[in-house]
mmCIF file of C-alpha atoms in Angstrom:
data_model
loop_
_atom_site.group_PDB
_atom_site.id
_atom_site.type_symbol
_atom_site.label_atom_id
_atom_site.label_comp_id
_atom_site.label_asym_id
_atom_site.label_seq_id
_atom_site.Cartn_x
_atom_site.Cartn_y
_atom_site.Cartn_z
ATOM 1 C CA UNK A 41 -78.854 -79.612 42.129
ATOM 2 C CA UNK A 42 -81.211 -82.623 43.031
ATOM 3 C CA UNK A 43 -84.335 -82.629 40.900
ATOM 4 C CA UNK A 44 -87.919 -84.769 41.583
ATOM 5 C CA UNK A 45 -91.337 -85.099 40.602
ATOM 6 C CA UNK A 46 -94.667 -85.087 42.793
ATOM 7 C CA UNK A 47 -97.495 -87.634 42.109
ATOM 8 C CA UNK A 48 -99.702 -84.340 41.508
ATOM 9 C CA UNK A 49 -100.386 -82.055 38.181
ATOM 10 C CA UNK A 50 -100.629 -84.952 35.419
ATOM 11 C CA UNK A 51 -99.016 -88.101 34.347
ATOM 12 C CA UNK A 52 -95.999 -86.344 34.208
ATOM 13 C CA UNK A 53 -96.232 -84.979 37.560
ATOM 14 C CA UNK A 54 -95.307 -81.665 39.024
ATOM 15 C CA UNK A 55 -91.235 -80.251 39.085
ATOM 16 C CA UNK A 56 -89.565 -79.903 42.274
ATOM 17 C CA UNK A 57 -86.413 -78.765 43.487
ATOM 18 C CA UNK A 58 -84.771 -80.758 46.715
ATOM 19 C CA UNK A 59 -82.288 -79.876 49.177
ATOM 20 C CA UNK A 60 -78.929 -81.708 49.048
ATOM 21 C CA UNK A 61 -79.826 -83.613 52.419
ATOM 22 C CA UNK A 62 -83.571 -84.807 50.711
ATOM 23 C CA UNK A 63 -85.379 -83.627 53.831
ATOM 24 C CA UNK A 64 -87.517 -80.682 51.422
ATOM 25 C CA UNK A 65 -88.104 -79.832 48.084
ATOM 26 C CA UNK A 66 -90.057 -76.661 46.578
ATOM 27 C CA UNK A 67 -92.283 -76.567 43.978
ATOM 28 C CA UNK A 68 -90.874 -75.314 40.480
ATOM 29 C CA UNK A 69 -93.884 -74.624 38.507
ATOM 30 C CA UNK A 70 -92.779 -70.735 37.866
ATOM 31 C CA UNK A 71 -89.631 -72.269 35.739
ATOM 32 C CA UNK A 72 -91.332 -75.652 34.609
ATOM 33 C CA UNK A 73 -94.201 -77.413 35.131
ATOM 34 C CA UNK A 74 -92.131 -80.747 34.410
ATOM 35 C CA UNK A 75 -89.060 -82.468 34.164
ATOM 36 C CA UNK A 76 -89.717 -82.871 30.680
ATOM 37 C CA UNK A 77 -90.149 -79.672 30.092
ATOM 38 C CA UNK A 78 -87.243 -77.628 31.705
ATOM 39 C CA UNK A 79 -84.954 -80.849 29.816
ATOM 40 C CA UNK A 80 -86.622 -79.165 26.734
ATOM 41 C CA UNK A 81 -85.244 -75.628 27.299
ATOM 42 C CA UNK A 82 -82.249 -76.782 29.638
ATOM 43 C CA UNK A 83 -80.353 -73.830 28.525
ATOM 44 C CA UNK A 84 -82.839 -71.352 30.009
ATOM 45 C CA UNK A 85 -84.409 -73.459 32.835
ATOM 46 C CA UNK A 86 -81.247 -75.165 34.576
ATOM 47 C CA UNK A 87 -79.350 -71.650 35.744
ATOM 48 C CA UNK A 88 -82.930 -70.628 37.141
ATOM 49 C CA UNK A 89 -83.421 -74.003 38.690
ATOM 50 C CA UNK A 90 -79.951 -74.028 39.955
ATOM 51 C CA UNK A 91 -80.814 -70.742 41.709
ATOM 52 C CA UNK A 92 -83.635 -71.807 43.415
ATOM 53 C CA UNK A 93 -81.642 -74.873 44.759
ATOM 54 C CA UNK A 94 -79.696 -72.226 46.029
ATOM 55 C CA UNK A 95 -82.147 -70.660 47.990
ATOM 56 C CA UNK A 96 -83.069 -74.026 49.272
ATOM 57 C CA UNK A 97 -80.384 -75.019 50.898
ATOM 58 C CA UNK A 98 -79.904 -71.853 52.574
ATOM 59 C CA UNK A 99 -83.448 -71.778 54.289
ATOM 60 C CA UNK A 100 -84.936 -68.822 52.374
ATOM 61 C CA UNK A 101 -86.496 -70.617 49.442
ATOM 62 C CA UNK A 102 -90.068 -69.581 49.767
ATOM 63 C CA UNK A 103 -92.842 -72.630 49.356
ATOM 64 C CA UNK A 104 -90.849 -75.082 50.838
ATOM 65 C CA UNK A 105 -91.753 -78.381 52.349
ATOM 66 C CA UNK A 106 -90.744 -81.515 54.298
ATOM 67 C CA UNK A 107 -90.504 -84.060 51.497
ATOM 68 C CA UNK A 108 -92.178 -87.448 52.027
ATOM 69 C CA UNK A 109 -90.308 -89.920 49.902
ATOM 70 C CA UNK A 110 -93.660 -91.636 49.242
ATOM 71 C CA UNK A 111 -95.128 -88.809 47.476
ATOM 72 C CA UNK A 112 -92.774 -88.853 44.321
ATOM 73 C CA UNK A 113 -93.419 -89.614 41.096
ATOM 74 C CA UNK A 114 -90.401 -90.998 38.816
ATOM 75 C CA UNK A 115 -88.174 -88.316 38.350
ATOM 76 C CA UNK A 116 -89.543 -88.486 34.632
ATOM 77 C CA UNK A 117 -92.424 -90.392 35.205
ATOM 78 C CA UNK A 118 -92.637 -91.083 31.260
ATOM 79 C CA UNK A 119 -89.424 -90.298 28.528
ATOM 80 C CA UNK A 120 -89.420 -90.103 24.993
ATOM 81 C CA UNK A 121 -86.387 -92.268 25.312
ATOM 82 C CA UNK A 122 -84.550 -94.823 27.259
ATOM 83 C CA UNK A 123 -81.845 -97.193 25.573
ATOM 84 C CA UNK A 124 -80.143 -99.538 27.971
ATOM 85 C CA UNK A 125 -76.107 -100.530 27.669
ATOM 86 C CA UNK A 126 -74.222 -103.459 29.012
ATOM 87 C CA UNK A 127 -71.399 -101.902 29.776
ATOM 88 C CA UNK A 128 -69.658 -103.519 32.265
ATOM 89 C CA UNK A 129 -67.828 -106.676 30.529
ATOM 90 C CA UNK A 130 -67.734 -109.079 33.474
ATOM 91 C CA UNK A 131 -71.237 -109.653 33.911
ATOM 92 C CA UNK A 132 -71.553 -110.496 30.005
ATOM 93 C CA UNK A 133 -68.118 -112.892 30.350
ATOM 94 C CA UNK A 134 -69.618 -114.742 33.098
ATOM 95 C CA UNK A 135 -72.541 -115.196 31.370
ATOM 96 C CA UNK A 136 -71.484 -116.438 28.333
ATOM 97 C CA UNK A 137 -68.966 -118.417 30.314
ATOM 98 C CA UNK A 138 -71.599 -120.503 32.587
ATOM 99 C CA UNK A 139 -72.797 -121.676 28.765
ATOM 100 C CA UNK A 140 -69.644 -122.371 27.050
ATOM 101 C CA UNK A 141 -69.425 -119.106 25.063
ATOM 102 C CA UNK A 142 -66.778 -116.962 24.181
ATOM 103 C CA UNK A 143 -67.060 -113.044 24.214
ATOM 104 C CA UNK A 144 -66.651 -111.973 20.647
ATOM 105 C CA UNK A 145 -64.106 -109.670 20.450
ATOM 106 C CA UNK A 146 -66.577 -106.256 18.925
ATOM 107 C CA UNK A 147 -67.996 -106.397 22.738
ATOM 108 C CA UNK A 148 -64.821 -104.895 23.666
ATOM 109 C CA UNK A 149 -65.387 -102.037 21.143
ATOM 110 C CA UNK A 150 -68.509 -101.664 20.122
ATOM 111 C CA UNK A 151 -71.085 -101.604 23.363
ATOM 112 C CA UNK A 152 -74.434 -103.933 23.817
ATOM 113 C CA UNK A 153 -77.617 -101.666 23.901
ATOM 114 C CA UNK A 154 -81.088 -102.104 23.081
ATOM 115 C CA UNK A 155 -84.321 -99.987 23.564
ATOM 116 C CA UNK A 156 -86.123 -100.390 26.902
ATOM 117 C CA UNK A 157 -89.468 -99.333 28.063
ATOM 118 C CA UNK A 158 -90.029 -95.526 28.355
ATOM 119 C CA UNK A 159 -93.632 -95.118 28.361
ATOM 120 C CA UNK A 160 -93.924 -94.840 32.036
ATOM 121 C CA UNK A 161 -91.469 -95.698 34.784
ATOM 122 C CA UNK A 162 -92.643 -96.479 38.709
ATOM 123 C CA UNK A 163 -91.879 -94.262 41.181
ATOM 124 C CA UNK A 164 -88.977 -95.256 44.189
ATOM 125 C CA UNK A 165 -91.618 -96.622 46.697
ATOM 126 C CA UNK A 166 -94.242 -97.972 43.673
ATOM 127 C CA UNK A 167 -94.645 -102.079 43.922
ATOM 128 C CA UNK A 168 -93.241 -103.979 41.272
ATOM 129 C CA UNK A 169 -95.823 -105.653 39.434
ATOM 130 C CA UNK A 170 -95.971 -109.113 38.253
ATOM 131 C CA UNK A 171 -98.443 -111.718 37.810
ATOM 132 C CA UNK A 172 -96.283 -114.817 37.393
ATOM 133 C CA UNK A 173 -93.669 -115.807 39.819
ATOM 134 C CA UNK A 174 -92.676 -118.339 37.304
ATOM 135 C CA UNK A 175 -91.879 -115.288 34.799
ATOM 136 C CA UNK A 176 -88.216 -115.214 36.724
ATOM 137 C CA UNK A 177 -88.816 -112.085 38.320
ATOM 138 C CA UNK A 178 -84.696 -109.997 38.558
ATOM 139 C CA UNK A 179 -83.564 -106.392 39.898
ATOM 140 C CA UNK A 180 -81.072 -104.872 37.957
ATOM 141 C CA UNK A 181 -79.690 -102.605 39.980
ATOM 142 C CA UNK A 182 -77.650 -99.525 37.461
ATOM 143 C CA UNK A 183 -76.616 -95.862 36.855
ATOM 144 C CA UNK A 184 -78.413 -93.587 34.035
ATOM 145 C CA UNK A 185 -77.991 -90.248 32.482
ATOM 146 C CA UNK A 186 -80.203 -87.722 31.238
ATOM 147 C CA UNK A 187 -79.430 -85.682 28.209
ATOM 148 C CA UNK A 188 -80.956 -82.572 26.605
ATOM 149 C CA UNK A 189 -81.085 -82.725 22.726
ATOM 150 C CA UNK A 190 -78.015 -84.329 20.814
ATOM 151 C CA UNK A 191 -77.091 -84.333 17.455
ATOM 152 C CA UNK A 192 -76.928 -86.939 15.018
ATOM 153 C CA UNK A 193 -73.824 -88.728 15.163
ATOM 154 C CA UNK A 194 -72.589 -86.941 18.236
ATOM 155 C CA UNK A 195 -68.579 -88.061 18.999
ATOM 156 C CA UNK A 196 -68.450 -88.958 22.526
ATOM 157 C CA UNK A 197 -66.136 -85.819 23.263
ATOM 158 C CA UNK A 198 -69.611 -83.924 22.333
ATOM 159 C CA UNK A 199 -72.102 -86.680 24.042
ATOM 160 C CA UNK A 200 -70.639 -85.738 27.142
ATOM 161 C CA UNK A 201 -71.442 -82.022 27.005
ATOM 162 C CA UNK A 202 -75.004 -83.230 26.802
ATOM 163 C CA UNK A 203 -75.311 -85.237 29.878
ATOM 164 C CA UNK A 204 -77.317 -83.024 32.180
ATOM 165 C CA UNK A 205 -78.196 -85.276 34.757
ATOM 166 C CA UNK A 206 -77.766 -88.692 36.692
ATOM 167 C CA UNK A 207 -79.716 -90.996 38.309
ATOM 168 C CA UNK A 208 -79.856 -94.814 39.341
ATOM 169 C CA UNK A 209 -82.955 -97.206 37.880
ATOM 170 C CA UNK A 210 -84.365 -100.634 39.339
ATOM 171 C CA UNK A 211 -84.333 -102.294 35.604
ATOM 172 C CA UNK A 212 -86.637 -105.152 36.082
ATOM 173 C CA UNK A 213 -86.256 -108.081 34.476
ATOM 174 C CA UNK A 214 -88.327 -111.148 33.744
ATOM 175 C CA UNK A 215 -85.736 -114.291 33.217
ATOM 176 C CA UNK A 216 -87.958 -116.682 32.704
ATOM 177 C CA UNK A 217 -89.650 -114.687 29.403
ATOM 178 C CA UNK A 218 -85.431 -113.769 27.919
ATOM 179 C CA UNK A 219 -84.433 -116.585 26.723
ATOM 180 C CA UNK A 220 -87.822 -117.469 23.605
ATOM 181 C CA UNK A 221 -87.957 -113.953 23.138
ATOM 182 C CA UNK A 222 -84.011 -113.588 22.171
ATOM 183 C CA UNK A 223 -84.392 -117.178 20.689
ATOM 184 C CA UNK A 224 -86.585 -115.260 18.056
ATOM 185 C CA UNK A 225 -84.049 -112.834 16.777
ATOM 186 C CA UNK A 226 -86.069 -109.377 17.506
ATOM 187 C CA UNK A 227 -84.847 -108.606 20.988
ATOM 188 C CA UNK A 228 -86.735 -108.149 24.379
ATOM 189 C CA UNK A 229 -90.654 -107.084 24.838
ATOM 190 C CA UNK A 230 -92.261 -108.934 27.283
ATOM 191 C CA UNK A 231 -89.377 -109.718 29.310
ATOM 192 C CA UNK A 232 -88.312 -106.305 30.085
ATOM 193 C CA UNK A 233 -91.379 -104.253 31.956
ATOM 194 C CA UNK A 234 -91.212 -101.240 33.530
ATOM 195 C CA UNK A 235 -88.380 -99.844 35.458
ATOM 196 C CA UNK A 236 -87.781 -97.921 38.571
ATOM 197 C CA UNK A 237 -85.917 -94.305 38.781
ATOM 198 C CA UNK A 238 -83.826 -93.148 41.922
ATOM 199 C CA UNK A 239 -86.544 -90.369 43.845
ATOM 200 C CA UNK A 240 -84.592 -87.475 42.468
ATOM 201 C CA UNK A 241 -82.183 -87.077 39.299
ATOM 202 C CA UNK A 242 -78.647 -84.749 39.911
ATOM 203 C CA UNK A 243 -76.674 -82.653 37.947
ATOM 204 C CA UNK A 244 -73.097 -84.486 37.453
ATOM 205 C CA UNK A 245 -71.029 -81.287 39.760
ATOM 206 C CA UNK A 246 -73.424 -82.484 42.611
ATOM 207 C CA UNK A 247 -71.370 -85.614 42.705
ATOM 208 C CA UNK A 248 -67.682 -83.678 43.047
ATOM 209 C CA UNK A 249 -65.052 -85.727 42.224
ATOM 210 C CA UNK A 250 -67.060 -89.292 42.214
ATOM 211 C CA UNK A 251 -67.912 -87.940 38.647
ATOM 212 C CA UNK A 252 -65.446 -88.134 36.614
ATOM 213 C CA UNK A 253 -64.405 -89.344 32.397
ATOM 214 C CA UNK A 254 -68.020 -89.518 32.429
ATOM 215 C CA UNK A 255 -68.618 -92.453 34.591
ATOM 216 C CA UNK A 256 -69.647 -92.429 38.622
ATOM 217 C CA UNK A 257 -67.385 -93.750 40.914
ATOM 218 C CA UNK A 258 -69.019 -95.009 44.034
ATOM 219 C CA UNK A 259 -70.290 -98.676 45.094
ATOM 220 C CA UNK A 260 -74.089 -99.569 44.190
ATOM 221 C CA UNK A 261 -75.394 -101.110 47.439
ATOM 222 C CA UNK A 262 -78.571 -103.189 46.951
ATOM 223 C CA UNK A 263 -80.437 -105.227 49.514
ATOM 224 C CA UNK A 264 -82.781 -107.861 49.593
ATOM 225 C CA UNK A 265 -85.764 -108.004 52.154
ATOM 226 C CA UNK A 266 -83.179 -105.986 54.600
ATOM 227 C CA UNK A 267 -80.218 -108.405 53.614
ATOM 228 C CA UNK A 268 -76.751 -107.245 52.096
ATOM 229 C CA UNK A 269 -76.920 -108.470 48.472
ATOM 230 C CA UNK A 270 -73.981 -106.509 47.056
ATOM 231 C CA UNK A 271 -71.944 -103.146 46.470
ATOM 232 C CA UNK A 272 -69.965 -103.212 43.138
ATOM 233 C CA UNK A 273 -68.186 -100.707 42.237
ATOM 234 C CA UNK A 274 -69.739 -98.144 39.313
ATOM 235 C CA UNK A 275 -66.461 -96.709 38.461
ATOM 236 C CA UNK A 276 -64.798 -99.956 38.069
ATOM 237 C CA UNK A 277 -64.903 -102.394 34.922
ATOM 238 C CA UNK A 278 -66.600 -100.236 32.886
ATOM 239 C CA UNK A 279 -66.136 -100.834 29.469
ATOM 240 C CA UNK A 280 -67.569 -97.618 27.858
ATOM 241 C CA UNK A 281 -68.277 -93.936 29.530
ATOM 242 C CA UNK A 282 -71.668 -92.946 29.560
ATOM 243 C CA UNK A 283 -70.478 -90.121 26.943
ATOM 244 C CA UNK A 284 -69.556 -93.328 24.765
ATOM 245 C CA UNK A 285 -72.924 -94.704 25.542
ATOM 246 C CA UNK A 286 -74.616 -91.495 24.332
ATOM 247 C CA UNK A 287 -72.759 -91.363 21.577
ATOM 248 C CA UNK A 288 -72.930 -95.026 20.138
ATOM 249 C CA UNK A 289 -77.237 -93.961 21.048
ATOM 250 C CA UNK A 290 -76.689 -91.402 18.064
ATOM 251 C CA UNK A 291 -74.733 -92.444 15.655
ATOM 252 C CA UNK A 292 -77.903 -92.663 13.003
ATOM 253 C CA UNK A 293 -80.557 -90.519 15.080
ATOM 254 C CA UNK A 294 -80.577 -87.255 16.644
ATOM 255 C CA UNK A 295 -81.918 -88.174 20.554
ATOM 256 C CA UNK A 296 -84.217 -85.411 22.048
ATOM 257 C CA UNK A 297 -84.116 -84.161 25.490
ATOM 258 C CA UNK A 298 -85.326 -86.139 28.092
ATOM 259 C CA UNK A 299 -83.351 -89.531 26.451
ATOM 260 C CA UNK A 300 -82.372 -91.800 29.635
ATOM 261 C CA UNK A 301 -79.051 -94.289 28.852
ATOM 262 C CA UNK A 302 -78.730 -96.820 30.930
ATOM 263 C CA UNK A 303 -75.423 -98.465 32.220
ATOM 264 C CA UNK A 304 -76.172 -101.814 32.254
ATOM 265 C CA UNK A 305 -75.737 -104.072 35.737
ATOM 266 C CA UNK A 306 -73.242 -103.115 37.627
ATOM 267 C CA UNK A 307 -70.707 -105.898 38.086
ATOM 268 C CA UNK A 308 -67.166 -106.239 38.772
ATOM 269 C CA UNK A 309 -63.995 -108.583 38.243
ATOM 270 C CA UNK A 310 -64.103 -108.999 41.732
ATOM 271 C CA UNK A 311 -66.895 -111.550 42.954
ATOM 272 C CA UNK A 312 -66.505 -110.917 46.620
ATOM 273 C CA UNK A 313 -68.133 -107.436 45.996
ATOM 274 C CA UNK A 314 -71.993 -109.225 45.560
ATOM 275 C CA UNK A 315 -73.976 -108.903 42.840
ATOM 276 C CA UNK A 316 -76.544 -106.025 41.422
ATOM 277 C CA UNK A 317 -78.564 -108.947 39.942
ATOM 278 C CA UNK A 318 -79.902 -112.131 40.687
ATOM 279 C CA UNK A 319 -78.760 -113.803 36.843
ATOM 280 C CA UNK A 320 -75.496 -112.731 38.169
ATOM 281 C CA UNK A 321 -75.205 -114.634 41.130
ATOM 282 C CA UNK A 322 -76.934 -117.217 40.089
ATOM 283 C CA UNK A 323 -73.892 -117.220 37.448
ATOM 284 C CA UNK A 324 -71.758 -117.073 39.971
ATOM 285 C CA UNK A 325 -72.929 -119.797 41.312
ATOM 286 C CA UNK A 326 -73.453 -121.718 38.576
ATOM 287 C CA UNK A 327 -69.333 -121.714 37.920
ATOM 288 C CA UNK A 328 -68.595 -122.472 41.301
ATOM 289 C CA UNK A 329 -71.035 -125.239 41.972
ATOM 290 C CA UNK A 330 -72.773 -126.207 38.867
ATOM 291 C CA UNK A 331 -76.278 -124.890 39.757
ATOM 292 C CA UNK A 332 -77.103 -121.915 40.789
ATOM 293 C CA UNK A 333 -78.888 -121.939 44.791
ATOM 294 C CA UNK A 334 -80.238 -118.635 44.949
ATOM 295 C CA UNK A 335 -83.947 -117.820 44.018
ATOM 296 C CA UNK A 336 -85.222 -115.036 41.690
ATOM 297 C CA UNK A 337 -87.735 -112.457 43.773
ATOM 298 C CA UNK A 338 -90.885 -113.876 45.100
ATOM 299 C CA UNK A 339 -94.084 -112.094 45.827
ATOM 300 C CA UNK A 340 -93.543 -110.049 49.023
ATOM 301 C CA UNK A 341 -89.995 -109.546 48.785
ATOM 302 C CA UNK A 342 -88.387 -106.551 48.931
ATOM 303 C CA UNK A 343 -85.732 -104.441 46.936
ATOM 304 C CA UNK A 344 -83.819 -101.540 47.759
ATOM 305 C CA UNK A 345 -81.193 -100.062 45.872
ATOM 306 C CA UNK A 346 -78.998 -96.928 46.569
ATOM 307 C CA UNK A 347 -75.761 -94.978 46.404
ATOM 308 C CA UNK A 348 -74.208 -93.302 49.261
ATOM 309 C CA UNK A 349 -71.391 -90.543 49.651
ATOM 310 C CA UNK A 350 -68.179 -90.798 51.714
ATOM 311 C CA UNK A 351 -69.994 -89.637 54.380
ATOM 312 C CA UNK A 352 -72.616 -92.545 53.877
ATOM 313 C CA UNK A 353 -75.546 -89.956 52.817
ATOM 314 C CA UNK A 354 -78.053 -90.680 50.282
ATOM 315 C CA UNK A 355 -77.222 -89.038 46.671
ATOM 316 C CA UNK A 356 -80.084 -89.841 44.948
ATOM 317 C CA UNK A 357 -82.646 -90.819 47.444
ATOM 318 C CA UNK A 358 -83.230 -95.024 47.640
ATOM 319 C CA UNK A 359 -85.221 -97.439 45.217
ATOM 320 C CA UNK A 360 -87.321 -99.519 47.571
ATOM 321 C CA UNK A 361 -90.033 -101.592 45.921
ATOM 322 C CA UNK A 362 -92.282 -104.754 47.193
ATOM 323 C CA UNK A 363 -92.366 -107.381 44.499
ATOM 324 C CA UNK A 364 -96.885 -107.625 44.076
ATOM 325 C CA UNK A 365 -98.707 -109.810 42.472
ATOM 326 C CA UNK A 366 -100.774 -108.021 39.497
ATOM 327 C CA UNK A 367 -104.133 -110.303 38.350
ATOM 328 C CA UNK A 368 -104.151 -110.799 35.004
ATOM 329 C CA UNK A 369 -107.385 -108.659 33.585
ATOM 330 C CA UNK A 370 -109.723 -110.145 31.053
#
């Protein structure tokens, strides 16, 4: 099932169900009022909501209504939780490579993950906000899972039992802000802002066989003001499952339902696939020519970010944001 949230009801909006094709959705207020809140009784909630989906896609589904992209919320638009991986190795290689670093071997075993923004996330059409071109403004285009509540020091065997749903994210970045904040040994704040969610959220069987040892397998397109900026591949050179992910999330703390885990930008081996991120091809670049050519987002430009299936339709609905310039209040 594919699950949203109207910009109605609350900062946490109101639940709705939506049809496989995202043409409608109905209202699920008699199961949940929010996302948040059927994640916290998943067990009781998800075969009802599942039924309802049911009744959706066969036409009898009373309540429903042509859904208008515009009018969604985040599919949580707030989370107790969001912790974001790096998970796919090539990305951090480059990287480290365009400054002379080696990858220390732990990378390999022991995934990159730090915790992100959660307080409120923008919905798929929402602007991104900035005030400072000069900030380094960056997409990072990547797959996330939901969970319901998992135990303390969860093995990944049981992580993966508790991923209930999946999703894609627009994790902004601010470049220009990364570097003095790392330099200071505490991690990101400033430089990591709020983040986009895909217009709905779906349970993993949605996705058939493109789901499978706990990792998607289908190419992330991205675009930038209507150009082709890449497709990599989610199922390919991924270090760690998202069930790893979860579980390296709980080895010392329980995580309660409604935790998003991020993938990390998706990038490949393979170059020739584009980017998901502008630090990545401006890496690229940087290898092949000594300076990187292409510019982060200005004000005006436009993202969009989505995953198709073999058929080329929309999974999860598609991220498409105008980078805006936000005044700086006194």
């Amino acid at each position: 099932m594919k699950l949203g949230s109207l910009k109605e009801g609350g900062r946490d909006g109101t639940l709705v169900v939506v049809s496989r094709d995202l043409s409608r959705a109905v209202r699920a207020s008699a199961i949940a009022a929010t996302l948040q809140a059927a994640l916290d009784d998943w067990s009781n909630a998800a075969p009802r909501l599942n039924a309802l989906a049911a009744e959706l896609d066969a036409g009898t589904a009373s309540g429903a209504f042509a859904l208008d992209t515009a009018a969604l919320a985040a599919p949580l638009p707030r989370a107790y939780e969001f912790v974001d991986g790096s998970a796919y190795l090539p990305h951090v290689e480059r990287v480290r490579r365009a400054r002379g670093a080696d990858v220390p071997e732990s990378f390999y075993v022991d995934p990159l993950m730090y915790q992100a923004t959660s307080a409120g996330f923008y919905g798929p059409r929402d602007p991104i906000l900035a005030s400072s071109e000069d900030w380094g403004i960056d997409l990072e285009a990547e797959v996330v899972v939901v969970t319901d509540d998992v135990p303390m020091g969860a093995s990944s065997a049981t992580a993966a039992s508790h991923i209930q749903l999946v999703g894609l994210v627009n994790d902004v970045s601010l470049r220009g802000l990364i570097p003095a904040e790392l330099a200071k040994g505490f991690g990101f704040l400033q430089s990591k802002p709020r983040s986009t969610l895909s217009p709905v959220l779906v349970t993993p069987d949605e996705l058939g066989d493109a789901w499978r040892g706990e990792k998607l397998h289908l190419p992330m397109r991205t675009w930038i003001n209507g150009a082709w900026f890449g497709e990599a591949e989610t199922g390919v050179d991924m270090q760690f499952s998202f069930a790893d992910l979860v579980a390296h999330a709980a080895k010392t703390r329980p995580l309660g339902a409604g935790t998003i885990v991020g993938s990390g930008t998706i990038a490949n081996e393979d170059t020739g696939k584009g980017a998901s991120c502008l630090a990545e091809q401006r890496t690229v670049e940087t290898l092949r020519d000594g300076k990187p050519s292409t510019p982060f987002l200005k004000f005006g430009d436009t993202v969009r970010i989505e995953i198709t299936d073999g058929a080329g339709r929309s999974i999860f609905g598609a991220i498409e944001q105008t980078v805006t310039r936000q005044a700086p209040r006194g």
